[in-house]
PDB file of C-alpha atoms in Angstrom:
ATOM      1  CA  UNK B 310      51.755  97.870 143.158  1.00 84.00           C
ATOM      2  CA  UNK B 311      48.280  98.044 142.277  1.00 87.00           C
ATOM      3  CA  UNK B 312      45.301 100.015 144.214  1.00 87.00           C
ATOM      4  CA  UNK B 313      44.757  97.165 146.413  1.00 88.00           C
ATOM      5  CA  UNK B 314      48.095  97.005 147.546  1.00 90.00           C
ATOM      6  CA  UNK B 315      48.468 100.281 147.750  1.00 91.00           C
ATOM      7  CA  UNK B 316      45.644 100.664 149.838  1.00 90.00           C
ATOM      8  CA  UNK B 317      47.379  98.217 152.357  1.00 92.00           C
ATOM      9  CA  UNK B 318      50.572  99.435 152.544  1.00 93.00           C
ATOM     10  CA  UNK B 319      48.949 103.418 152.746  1.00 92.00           C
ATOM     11  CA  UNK B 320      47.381 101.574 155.963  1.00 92.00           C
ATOM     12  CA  UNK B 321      50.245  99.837 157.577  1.00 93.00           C
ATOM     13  CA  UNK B 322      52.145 103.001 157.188  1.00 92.00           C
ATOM     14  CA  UNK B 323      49.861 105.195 158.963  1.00 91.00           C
ATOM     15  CA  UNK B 324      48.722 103.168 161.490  1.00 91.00           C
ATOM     16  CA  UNK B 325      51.634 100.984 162.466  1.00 90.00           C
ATOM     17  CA  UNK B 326      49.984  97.375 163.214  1.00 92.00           C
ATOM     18  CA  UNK B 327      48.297  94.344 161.255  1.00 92.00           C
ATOM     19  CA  UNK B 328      45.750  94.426 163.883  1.00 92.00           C
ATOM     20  CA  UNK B 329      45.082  98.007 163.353  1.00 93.00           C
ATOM     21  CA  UNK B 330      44.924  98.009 159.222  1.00 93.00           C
ATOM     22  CA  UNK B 331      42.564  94.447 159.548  1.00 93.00           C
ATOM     23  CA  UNK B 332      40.333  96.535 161.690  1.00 93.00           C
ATOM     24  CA  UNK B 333      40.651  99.791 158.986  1.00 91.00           C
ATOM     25  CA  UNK B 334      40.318  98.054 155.760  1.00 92.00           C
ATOM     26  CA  UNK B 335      37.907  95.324 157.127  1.00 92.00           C
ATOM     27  CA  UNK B 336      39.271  92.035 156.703  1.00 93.00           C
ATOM     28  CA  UNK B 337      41.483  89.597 159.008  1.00 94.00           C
ATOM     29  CA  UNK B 338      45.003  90.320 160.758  1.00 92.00           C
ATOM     30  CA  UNK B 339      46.207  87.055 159.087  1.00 93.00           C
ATOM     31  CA  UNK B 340      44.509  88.375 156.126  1.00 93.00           C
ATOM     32  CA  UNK B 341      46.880  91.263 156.102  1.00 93.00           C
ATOM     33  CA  UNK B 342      50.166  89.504 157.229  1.00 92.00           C
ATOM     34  CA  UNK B 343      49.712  87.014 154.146  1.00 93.00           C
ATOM     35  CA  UNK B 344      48.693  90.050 151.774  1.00 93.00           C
ATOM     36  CA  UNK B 345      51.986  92.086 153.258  1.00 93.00           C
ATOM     37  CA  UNK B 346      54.484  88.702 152.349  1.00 93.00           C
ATOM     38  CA  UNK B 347      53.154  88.353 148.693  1.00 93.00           C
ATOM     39  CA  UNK B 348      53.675  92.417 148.513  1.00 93.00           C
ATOM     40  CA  UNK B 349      57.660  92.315 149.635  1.00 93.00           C
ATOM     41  CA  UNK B 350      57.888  88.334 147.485  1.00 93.00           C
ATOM     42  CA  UNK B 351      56.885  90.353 144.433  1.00 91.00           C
ATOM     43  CA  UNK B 352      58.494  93.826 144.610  1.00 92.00           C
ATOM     44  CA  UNK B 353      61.651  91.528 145.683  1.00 93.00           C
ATOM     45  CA  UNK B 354      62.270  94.228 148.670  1.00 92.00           C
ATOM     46  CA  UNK B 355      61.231  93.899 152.682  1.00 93.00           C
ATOM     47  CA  UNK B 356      59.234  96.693 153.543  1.00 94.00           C
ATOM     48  CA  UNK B 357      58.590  96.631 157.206  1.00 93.00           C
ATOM     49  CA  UNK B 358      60.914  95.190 160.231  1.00 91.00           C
ATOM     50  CA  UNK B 359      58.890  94.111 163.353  1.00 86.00           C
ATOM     51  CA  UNK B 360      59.528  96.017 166.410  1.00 84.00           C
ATOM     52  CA  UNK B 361      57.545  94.645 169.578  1.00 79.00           C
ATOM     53  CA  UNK B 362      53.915  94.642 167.972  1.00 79.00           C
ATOM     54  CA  UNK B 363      54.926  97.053 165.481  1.00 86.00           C
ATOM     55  CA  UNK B 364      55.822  97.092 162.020  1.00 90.00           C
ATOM     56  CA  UNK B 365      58.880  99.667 161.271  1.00 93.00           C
ATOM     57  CA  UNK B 366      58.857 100.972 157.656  1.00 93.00           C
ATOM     58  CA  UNK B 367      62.306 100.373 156.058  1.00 94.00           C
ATOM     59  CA  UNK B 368      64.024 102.985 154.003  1.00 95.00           C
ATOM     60  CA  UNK B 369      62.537 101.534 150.942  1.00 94.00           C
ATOM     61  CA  UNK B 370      58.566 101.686 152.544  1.00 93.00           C
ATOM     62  CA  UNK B 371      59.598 105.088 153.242  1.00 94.00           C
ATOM     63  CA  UNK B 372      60.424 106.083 149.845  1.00 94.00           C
ATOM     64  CA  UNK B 373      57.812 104.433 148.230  1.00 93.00           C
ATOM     65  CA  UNK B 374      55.451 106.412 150.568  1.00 93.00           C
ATOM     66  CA  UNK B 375      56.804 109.404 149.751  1.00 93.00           C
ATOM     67  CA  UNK B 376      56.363 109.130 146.085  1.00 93.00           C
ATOM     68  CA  UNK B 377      52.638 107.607 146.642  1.00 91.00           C
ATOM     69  CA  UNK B 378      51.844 110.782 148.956  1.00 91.00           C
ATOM     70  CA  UNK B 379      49.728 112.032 146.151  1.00 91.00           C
ATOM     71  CA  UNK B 380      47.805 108.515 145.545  1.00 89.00           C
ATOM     72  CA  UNK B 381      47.127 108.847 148.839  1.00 87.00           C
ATOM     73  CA  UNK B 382      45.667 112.628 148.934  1.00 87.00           C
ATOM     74  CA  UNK B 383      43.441 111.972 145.863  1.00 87.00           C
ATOM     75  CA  UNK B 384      41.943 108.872 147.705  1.00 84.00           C
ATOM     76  CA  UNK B 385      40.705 110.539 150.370  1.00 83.00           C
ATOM     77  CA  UNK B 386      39.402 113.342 148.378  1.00 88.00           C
ATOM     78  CA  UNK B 387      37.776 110.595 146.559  1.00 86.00           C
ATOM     79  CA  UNK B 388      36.318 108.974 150.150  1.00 84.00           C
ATOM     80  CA  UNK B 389      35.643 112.321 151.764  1.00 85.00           C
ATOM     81  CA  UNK B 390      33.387 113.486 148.441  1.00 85.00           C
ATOM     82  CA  UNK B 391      31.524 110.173 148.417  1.00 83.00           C
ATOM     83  CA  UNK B 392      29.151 111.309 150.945  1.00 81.00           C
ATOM     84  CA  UNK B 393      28.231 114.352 148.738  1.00 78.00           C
ATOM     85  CA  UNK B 394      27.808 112.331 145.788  1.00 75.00           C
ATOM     86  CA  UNK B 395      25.471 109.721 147.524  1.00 77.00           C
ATOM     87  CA  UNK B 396      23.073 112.751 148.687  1.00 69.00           C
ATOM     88  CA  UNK B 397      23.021 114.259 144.724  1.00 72.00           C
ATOM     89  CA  UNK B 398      22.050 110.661 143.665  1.00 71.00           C
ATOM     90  CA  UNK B 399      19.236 110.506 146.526  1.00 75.00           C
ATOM     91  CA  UNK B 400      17.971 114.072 145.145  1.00 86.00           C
ATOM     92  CA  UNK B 401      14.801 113.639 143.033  1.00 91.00           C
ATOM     93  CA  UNK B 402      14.606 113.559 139.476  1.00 93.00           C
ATOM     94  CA  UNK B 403      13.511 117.308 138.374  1.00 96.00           C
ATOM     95  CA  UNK B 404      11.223 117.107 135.090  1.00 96.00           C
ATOM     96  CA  UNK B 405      10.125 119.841 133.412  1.00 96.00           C
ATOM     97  CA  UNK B 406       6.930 119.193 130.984  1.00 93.00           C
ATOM     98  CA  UNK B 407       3.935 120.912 129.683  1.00 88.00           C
ATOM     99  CA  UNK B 408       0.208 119.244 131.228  1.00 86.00           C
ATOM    100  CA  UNK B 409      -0.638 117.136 128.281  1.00 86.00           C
ATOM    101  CA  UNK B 410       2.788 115.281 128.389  1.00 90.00           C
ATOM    102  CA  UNK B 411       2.465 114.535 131.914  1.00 90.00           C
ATOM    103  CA  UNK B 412      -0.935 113.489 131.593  1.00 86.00           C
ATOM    104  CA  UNK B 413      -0.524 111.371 129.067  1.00 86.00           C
ATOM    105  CA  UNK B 414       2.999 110.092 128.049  1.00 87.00           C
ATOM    106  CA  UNK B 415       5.187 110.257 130.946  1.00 89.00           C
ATOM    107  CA  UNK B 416       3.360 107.495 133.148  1.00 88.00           C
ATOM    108  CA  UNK B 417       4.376 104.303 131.567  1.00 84.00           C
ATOM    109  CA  UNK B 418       8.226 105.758 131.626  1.00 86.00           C
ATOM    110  CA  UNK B 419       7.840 106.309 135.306  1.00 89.00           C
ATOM    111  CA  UNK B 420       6.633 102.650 135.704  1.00 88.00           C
ATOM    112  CA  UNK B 421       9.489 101.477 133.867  1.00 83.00           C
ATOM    113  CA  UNK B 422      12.209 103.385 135.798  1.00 84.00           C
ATOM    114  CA  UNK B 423      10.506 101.712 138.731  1.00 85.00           C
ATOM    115  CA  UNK B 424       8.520 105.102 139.908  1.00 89.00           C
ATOM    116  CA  UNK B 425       5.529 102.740 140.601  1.00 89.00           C
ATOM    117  CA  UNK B 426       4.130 103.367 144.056  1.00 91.00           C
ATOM    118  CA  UNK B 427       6.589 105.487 144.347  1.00 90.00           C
ATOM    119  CA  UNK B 428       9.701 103.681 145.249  1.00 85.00           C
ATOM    120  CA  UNK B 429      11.540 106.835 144.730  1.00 86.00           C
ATOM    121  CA  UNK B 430      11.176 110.375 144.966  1.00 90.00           C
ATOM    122  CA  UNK B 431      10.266 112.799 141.707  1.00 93.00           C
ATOM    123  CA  UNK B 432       9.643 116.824 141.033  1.00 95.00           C
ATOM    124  CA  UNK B 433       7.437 117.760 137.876  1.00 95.00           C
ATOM    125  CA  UNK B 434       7.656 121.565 136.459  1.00 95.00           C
ATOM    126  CA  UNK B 435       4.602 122.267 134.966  1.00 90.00           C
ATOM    127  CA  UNK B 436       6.232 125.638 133.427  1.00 83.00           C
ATOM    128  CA  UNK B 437       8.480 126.376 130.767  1.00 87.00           C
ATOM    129  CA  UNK B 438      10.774 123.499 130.229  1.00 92.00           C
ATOM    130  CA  UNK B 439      13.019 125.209 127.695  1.00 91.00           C
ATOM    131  CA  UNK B 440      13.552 128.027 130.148  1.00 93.00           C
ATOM    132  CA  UNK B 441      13.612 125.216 133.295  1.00 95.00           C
ATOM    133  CA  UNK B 442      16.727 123.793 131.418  1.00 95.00           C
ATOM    134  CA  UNK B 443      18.619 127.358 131.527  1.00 94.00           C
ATOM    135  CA  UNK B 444      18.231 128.037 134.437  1.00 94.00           C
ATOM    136  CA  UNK B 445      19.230 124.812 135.422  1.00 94.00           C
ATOM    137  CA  UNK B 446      16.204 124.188 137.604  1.00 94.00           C
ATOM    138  CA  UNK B 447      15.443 120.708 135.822  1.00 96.00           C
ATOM    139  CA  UNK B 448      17.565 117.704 134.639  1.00 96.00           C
ATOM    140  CA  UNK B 449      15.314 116.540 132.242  1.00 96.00           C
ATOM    141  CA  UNK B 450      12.526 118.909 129.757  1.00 95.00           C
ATOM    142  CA  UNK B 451       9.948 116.859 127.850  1.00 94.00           C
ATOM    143  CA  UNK B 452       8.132 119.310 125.539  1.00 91.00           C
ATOM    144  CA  UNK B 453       6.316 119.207 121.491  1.00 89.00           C
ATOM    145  CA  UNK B 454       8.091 120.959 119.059  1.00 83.00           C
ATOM    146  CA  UNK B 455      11.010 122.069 120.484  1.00 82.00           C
ATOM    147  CA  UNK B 456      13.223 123.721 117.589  1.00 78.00           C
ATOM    148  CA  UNK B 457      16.874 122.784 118.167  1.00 81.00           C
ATOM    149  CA  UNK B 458      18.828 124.373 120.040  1.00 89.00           C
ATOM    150  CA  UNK B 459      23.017 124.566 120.375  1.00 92.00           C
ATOM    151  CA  UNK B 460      23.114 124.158 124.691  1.00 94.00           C
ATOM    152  CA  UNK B 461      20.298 121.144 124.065  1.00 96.00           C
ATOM    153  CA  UNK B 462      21.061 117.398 123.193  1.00 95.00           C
ATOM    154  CA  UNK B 463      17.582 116.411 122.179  1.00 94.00           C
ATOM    155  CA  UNK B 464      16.403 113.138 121.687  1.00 93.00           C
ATOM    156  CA  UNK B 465      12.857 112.428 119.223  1.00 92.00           C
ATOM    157  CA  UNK B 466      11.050 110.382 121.824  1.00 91.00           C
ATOM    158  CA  UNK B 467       7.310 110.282 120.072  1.00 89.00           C
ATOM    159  CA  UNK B 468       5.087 112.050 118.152  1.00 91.00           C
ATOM    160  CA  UNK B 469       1.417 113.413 117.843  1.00 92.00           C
ATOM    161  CA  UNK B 470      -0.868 114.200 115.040  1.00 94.00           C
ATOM    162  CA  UNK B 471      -2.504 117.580 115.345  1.00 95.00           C
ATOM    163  CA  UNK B 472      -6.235 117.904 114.766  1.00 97.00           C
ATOM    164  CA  UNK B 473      -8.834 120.160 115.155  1.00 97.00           C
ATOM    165  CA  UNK B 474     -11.433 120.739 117.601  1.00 97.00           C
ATOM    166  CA  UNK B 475     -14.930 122.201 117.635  1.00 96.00           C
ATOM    167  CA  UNK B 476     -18.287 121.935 119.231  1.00 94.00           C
ATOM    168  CA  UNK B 477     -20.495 118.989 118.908  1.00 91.00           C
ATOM    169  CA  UNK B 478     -22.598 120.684 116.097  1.00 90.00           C
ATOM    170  CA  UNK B 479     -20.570 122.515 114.315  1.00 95.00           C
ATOM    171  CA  UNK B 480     -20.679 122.415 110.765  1.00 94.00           C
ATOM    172  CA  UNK B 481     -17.398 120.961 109.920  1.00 96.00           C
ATOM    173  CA  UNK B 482     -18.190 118.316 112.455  1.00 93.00           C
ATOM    174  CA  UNK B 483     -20.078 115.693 109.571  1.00 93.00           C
ATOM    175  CA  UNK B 484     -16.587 115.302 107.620  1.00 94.00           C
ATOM    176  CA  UNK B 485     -14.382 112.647 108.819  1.00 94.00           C
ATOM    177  CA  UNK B 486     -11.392 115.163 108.017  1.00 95.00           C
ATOM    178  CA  UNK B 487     -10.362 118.089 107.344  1.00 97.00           C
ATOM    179  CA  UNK B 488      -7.481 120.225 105.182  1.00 97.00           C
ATOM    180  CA  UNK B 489      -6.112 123.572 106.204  1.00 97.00           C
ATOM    181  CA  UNK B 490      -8.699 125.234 103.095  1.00 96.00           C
ATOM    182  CA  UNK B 491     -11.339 123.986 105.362  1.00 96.00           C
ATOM    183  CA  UNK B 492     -10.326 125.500 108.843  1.00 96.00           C
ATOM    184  CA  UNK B 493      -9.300 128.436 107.079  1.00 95.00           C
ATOM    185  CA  UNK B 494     -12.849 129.902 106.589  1.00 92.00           C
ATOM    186  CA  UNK B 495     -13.757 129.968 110.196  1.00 96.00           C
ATOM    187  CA  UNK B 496     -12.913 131.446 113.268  1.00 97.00           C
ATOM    188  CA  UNK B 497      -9.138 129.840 114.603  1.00 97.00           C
ATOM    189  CA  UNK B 498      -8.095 129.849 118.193  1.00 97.00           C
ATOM    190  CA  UNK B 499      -4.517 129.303 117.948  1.00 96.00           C
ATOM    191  CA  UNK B 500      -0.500 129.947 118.737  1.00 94.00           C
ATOM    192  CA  UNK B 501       1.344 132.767 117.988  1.00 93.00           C
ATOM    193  CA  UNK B 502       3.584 131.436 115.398  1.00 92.00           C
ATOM    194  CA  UNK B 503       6.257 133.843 116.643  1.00 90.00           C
ATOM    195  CA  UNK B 504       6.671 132.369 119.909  1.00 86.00           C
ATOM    196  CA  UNK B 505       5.281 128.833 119.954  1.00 87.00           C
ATOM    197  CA  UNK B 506       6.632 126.316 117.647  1.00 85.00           C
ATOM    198  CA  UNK B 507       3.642 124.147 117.162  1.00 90.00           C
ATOM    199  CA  UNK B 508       2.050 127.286 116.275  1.00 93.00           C
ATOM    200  CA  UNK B 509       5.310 127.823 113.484  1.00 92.00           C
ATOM    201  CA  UNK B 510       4.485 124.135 112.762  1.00 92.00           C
ATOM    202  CA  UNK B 511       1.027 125.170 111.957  1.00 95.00           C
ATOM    203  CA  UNK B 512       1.612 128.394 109.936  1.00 96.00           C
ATOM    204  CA  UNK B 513       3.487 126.858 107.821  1.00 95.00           C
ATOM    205  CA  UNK B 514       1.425 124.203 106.586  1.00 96.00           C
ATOM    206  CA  UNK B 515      -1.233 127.174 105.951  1.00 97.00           C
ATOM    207  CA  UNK B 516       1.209 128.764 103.787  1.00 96.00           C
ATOM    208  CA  UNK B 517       2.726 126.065 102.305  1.00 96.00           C
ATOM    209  CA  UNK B 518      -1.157 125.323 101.100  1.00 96.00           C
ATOM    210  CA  UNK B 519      -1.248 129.131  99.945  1.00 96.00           C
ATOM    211  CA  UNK B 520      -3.109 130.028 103.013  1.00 97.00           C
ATOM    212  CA  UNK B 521      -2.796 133.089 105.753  1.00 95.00           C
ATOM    213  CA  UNK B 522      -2.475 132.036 109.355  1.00 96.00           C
ATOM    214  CA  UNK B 523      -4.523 134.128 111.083  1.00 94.00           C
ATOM    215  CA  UNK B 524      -5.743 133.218 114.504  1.00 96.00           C
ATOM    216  CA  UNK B 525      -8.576 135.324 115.631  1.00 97.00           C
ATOM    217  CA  UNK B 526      -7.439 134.835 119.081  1.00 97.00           C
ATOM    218  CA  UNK B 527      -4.119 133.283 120.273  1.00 96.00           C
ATOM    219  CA  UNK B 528      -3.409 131.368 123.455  1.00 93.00           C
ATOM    220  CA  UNK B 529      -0.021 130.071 124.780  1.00 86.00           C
ATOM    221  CA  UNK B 530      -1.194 126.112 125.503  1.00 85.00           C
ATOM    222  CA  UNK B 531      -3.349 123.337 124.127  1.00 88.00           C
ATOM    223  CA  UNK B 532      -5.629 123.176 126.582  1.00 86.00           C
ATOM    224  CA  UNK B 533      -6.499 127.105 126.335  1.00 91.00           C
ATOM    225  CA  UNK B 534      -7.390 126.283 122.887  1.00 94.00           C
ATOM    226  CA  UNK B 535     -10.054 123.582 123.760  1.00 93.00           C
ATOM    227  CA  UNK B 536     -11.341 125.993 126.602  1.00 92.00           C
ATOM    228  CA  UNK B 537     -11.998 129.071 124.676  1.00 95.00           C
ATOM    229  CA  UNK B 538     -13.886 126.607 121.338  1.00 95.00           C
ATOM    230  CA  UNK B 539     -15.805 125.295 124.364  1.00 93.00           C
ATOM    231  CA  UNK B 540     -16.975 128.893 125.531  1.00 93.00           C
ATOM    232  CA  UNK B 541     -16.738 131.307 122.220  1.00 95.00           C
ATOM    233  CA  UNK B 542     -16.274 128.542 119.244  1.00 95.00           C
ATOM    234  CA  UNK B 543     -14.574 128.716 116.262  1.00 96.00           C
ATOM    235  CA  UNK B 544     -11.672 126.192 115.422  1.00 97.00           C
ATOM    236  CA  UNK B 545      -8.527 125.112 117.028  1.00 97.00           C
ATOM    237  CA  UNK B 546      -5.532 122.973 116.251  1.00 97.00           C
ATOM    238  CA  UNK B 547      -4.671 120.911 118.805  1.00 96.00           C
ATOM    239  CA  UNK B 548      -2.611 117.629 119.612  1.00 94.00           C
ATOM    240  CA  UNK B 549      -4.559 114.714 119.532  1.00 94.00           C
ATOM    241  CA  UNK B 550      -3.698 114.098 123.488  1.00 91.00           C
ATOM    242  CA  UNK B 551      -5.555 117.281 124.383  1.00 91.00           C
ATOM    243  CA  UNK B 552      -7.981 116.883 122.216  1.00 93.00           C
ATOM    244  CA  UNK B 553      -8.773 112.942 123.626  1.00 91.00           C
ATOM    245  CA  UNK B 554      -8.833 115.005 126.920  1.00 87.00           C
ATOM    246  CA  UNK B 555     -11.763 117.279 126.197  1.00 87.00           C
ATOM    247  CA  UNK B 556     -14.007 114.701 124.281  1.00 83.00           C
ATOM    248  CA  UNK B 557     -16.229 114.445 127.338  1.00 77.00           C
ATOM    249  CA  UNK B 558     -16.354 118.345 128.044  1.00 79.00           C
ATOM    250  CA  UNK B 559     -18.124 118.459 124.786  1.00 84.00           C
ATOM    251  CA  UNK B 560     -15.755 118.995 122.037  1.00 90.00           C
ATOM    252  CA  UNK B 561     -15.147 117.116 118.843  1.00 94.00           C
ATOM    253  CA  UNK B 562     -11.908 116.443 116.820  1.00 96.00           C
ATOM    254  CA  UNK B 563     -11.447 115.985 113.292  1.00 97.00           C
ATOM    255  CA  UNK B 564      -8.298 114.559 112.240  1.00 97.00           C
ATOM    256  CA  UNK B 565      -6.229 117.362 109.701  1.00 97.00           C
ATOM    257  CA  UNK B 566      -4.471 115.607 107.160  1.00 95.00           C
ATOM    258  CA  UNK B 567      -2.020 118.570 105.477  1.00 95.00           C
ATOM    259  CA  UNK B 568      -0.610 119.458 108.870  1.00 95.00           C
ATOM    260  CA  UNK B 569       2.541 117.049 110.001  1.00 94.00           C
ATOM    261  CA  UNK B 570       2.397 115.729 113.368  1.00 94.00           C
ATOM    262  CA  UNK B 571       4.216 117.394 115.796  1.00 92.00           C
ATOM    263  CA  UNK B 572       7.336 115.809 117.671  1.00 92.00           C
ATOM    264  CA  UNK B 573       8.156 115.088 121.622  1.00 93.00           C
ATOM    265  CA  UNK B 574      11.377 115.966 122.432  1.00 94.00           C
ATOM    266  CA  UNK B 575      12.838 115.004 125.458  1.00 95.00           C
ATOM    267  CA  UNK B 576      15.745 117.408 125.502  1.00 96.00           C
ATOM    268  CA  UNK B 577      18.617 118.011 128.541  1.00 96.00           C
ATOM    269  CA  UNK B 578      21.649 120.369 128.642  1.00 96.00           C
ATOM    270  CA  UNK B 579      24.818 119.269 126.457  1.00 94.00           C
ATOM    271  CA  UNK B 580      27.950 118.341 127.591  1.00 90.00           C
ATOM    272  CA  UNK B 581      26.900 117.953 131.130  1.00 91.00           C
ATOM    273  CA  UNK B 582      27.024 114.675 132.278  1.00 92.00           C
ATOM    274  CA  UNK B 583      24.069 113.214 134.313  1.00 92.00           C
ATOM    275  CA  UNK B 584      23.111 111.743 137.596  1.00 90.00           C
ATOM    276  CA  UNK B 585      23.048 107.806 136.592  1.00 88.00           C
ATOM    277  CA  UNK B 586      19.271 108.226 138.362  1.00 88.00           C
ATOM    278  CA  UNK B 587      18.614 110.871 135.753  1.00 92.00           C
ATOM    279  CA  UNK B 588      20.333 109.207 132.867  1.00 92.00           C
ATOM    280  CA  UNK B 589      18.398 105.857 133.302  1.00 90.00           C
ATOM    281  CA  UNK B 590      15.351 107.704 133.799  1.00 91.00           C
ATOM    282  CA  UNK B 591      16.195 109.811 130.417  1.00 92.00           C
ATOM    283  CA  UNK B 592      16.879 105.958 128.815  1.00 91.00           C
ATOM    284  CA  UNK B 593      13.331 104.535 130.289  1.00 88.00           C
ATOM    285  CA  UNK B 594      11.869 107.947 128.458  1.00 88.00           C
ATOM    286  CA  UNK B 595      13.302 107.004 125.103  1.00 89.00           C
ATOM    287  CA  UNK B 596      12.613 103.327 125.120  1.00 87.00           C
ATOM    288  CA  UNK B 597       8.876 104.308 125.159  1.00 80.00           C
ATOM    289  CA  UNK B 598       9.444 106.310 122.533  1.00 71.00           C
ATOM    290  CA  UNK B 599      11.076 103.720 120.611  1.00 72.00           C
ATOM    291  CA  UNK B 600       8.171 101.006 121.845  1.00 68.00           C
ATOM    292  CA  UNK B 601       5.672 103.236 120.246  1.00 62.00           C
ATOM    293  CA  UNK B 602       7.621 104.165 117.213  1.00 56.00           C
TER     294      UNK B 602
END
């Protein structure tokens, strides 16, 4: 017997009448009188005797219920948790990014996973993504130079160059680029290399160019770098998002051609499986990555 017939004879057997299971399982009483003759033609055995207008299960249908008792159970655990599931699908997306990614790279993902005028529902984290992820507030973190990590499965969607920024005027400002020997006699506003890896991206590109990183002030996010070069000057390293950002505030960038350009990592907890809303959202994500790779 497969499912479907199994479904029908579950039926009959609880509720007694054709008339009753075509009205239960949707479809016509003649529907279910031909499907019940194929059944007993096939498994060679009669399974019901008519009584009046109902259908008495023979000591065979009886049997055969017995044994399916636990098909039966698991189906409607299966139909009473459908309910459940359809709310958790109808549950917004929950992304957790830093500004610049939002600003700039998540947009024409959304518009792909059919997030344009806001057809469905979304929640952006403008926090910690890494931490987000733990604590299982977010599905979905979208960060730059995320190290891997063992709970992560992280997925290379993109990549910026990093550049530095100064004042219209500076001095540095005439050269069309600039090396780490160059940034390294001013003033840097930068990342603690302990903490942020862009800023462990960064010190190591000074060292590996026999340089010492040290940041004469140091600022958790790209855009308090531009900031405090606007106010105080000096140097910073940003991505070349941010910096595109602050052109009109009255900073410059300079491209830096011995630092490597930083990835974005769209990273989510491993071996969970996702909401399929997530998971084709997380597959719109990487095919811009691969569109502008």
């Amino acid at each position: 017997m497969n499912l479907r017939e199994m479904e029908l004879f579950g039926t009959l057997m609880r509720v007694g009448t054709t008339t009753e299971t075509a009205r239960v399982l949707g479809i016509s009483q003649p529907g279910v009188s031909a499907q019940l003759k194929r059944l007993e033609s096939r498994l060679g055995i009669s399974l019901f005797q008519r009584t009046g207008n109902r259908l008495e299960p023979t000591a065979e249908a009886l049997e055969i219920y017995e044994l399916a008792k636990p098909i039966f159970a698991t189906q409607a655990r299966i139909r009473s948790r459908l309910p459940a599931m359809r709310d958790r699908y109808a549950e917004p997306v929950i992304i957790a990014a830093t500004p610049i990614l939002v600003e700039w790279y998540l947009g024409p993902a959304l518009v792909a996973a059919g997030y344009e005028n806001w057809k469905k529902t979304l929640e952006i984290r403008i926090h910690d993504p890494v931490e987000d992820l733990r604590s299982r507030i977010a599905d979905i973190g979208l960060q730059m130079a995320v190290p891997p990590k063992v709970e992560f499965h992280a997925h290379m969607v993109g990549s910026s160059a990093l550049v530095a920024v100064m004042r219209e005027g500076h001095e540095l400002a005439a050269r069309k680029r600039l090396s780490c020997s160059d940034i390294a006699s001013h003033p840097l506003v930068c990342y603690d290399a302990d903490w942020s890896p862009m800023g462990s991206s960064i010190r190591d590109a000074f060292q590996g160019c026999g340089l010492t990183y040290e940041p004469s002030c140091t600022v958790p996010f790209c855009a308090n770098v531009c900031a405090l070069v606007l106010s105080c000057g000096g140097i910073g390293i940003v991505d070349e998002m941010t910096a595109r950002s602050y052109e009109r505030a009255g900073i410059i960038w300079r491209p830096v051609y011995d630092i490597p350009d930083i990835s974005i990592i769209a990273f989510h907890r491993r071996n969970e499986p996702l909401r399929s809303v997530t998971q084709d959202l997380l597959n719109r994500i990487l095919a811009v990555g691969e569109n502008e790779g």
